[in-house]
Amino acid sequence: MSAQLLLKDRPQLVSKQALPLKKADIAKDFQAVLSQYARAFDAGSTLLIEGEACKAVFVQMDGWMHLSKSLEGGQTQIIEFVLPGDVIDASSADGSTASGTLETLTCGRVSVVPRHIWTALLRERVELHRFAQRMDAARQARLVERMLRLGKGSAEMRVAYALIEFLMRLDGGGVRPQSRFRIPLTQQQLGDYLGLSSVHICRTLRRMVRNDVLDVRDHMEVQINDMDALVALSGLDRQAFRKAIVTRQF
Amino acid sequence: MSAQLLLKDRPQLVSKQALPLKKADIAKDFQAVLSQYARAFDAGSTLLIEGEACKAVFVQMDGWMHLSKSLEGGQTQIIEFVLPGDVIDASSADGSTASGTLETLTCGRVSVVPRHIWTALLRERVELHRFAQRMDAARQARLVERMLRLGKGSAEMRVAYALIEFLMRLDGGGVRPQSRFRIPLTQQQLGDYLGLSSVHICRTLRRMVRNDVLDVRDHMEVQINDMDALVALSGLDRQAFRKAIVTRQF
DNA sequence: CGTCTCATTGATCCGCCTCAATAGCTGTGG
DNA sequence: CCACAGCTATTGAGGCGGATCAATGAGACG
C-alpha cells in the first residue's frame, strides 16, 4: 500500500488536514491531552472490532480510517470515513462496546482519548463541547444525505455525491474547493460506502470520464473538470450542503 | 385517517407508550417543563420544513411522526420514525435550521422545548444528560443498522428488520415482545423508510404471509407467527440488537 | 352510490449484480 | 534482469431483483 506516498506528494493538503482546528483558538491543555494519547498507525490495521469493548473517543490527526458494519454473509457496509480532524465515538447505546469495526486506510496518527477524560474535557470547556456538537451534527447530516441516496438515488448520483463530499471535507469547507484530490480507496471500498459493487463503481466513473465531468488517474486521483455537472448529478444544493455537511471551524 | 382509533383500541399499549420514562426517577421540574411546552397534533400536519428555522427540541409524548428528506425530483426518504418517548433535535450543523421535514402520522402530543431551555436542563441534570446521550446512541444505531440493509440487504431483509425494530421500540425493549402490533403507516411510507416501492413492500409482505411468518390485517395490523424466521430474515443478532437499538430506561 | 385512498396483482422493463476474462501495476525472489 | 504472484481496474455477457405502469379490489367517507 502506497499510503505514505499518498500523503507525501500533496504536502500542502496534508499540513492543512493535519491541523484542522485553529491552533490559536484552542487551549493548550486540549492540544496537550490530544498529543498525550496520540499514536501512529499503519495502513490496514484494525483499531476496533464491532461488539468488543471500547471506552475511548478517537480524534483523528492524520490519515484516513473507516468505520464499517457487516452482515453475517460477509457483506460490508462502510458507515463513515474518518478524516483528519474528525472526532469519532464508536460506542453503542450501552456506552461500552463498539458499534462498528474501525480500520485504517492509510498510515497516520490518531489520539485515543479515554472516555472519562474526554467527557471531563467537554464539561469544563464549553466551546469545545459546542464544537463537538457541531461536528456531530455535520457527521449526522452526511449520514442522512447518503442514506437518502442509498434509498432513492441512482449509482451516478451516489458517486457524484461521494466525490463532492470528499472534496468539501478535504479542503475544510473552504469557499474555493480544490478540483483535484486523491482518495485513498479502492473502488471496492467506495462501493461498500455507497451500496454498489466495485464493478459498477468502475463503470459509473468511466461514464463520467467519457462525459468530460472528471478524470481519474492511477488509484483514485480525481480531477474534476466540470463541477457544475457533478453537482447536478449529485442532486445537491451546493450552498446548503456546505453549511450542513462540513464543520471544521473551532 | 383513523389515527384516533389506531391508538384508542390498544389502550394498554398507549398508556405504556405515553409515559416511557419512569416517572419516579425523573425530577418533577423536568415533567413540568415538558408539559409546559406540550401541544397536541393531528394526523398529517407538518411541524417543521427542511431548511426552515428550528430552535427547539421535540420530545414526543404520544403518537407517531416521521422525519424525512427529499430529492428535488419529489423522491422522499424517511429518515426516522418518531415514537412516544423519543427526543428529536432536527437542527443541522448550523444549529438553527431544520435538517429535515417533520410530519405527524397520527394524532398525539409533543413537547416543543426551546433549545436554550433544553440545553440548560441537560446541563443541570447529569442523569438527564446521560439519558439523552443513550437515546441518541440508540437512534444512531438504528440508523446505521438500516443503512447497512439499504446498502447490502434484500427487500425481505429490510422489511423484516423494520418490523422487528417497530416491535422492539413499541414494547420498550421488554424481554417478552408483543407479537401483535399496529403500524400507523401506509405501504408507501414503509417503502420510503426502506428504499423500496410500495408495490414491492406489498409483494414482500404477501410472501411472508404465504410462508406463515406473519399475518397482516386491515391497514398494517401485524401479527408475527414465526419470530425466529423473521429474525433470521432480518439478519439481526437479537441479543445485540435489543441492547443497541432500544433505550427507554431513564 | 360515487369518490378517494390504499392494497393487491400482473406484465414488462431496466439498473445493477454476478461471473468471468484480461490487463496493468507492485512487489518479490530467483 | 526476468518471471511470477497478488491486487486492482476494466470490460463484456447474462441474469435477477425490484421499479414502473396499469388494472382491479376493497374499505372509508360524504
PDB file of C-alpha atoms (C1' of nucleotides) in Angstrom, chain B residues 186-187 202-203 206 219, chain C residues 6-11:
ATOM      1  CA  THR B 186     -49.154   3.058   4.519  1.00  0.00           C
ATOM      2  CA  GLN B 187     -47.055   0.667   2.482  1.00  0.00           C
ATOM      3  CA  CYS B 202     -46.786  -5.323  -0.691  1.00  0.00           C
ATOM      4  CA  ARG B 203     -45.270  -8.273  -2.528  1.00  0.00           C
ATOM      5  CA  ARG B 206     -47.507 -11.147   0.933  1.00  0.00           C
ATOM      6  CA  HIS B 219     -54.096  -1.375   7.355  1.00  0.00           C
TER       7      HIS B 219
ATOM      8  C1'  DC C   6     -54.744   2.255  -0.334  1.00  0.00           C
ATOM      9  C1'  DA C   7     -53.698  -2.681  -1.115  1.00  0.00           C
ATOM     10  C1'  DT C   8     -53.155  -6.208  -4.443  1.00  0.00           C
ATOM     11  C1'  DT C   9     -51.751  -8.491  -8.590  1.00  0.00           C
ATOM     12  C1'  DG C  10     -49.987  -8.949 -13.370  1.00  0.00           C
ATOM     13  C1'  DA C  11     -46.807  -7.610 -17.098  1.00  0.00           C
TER      14       DA C  11
END
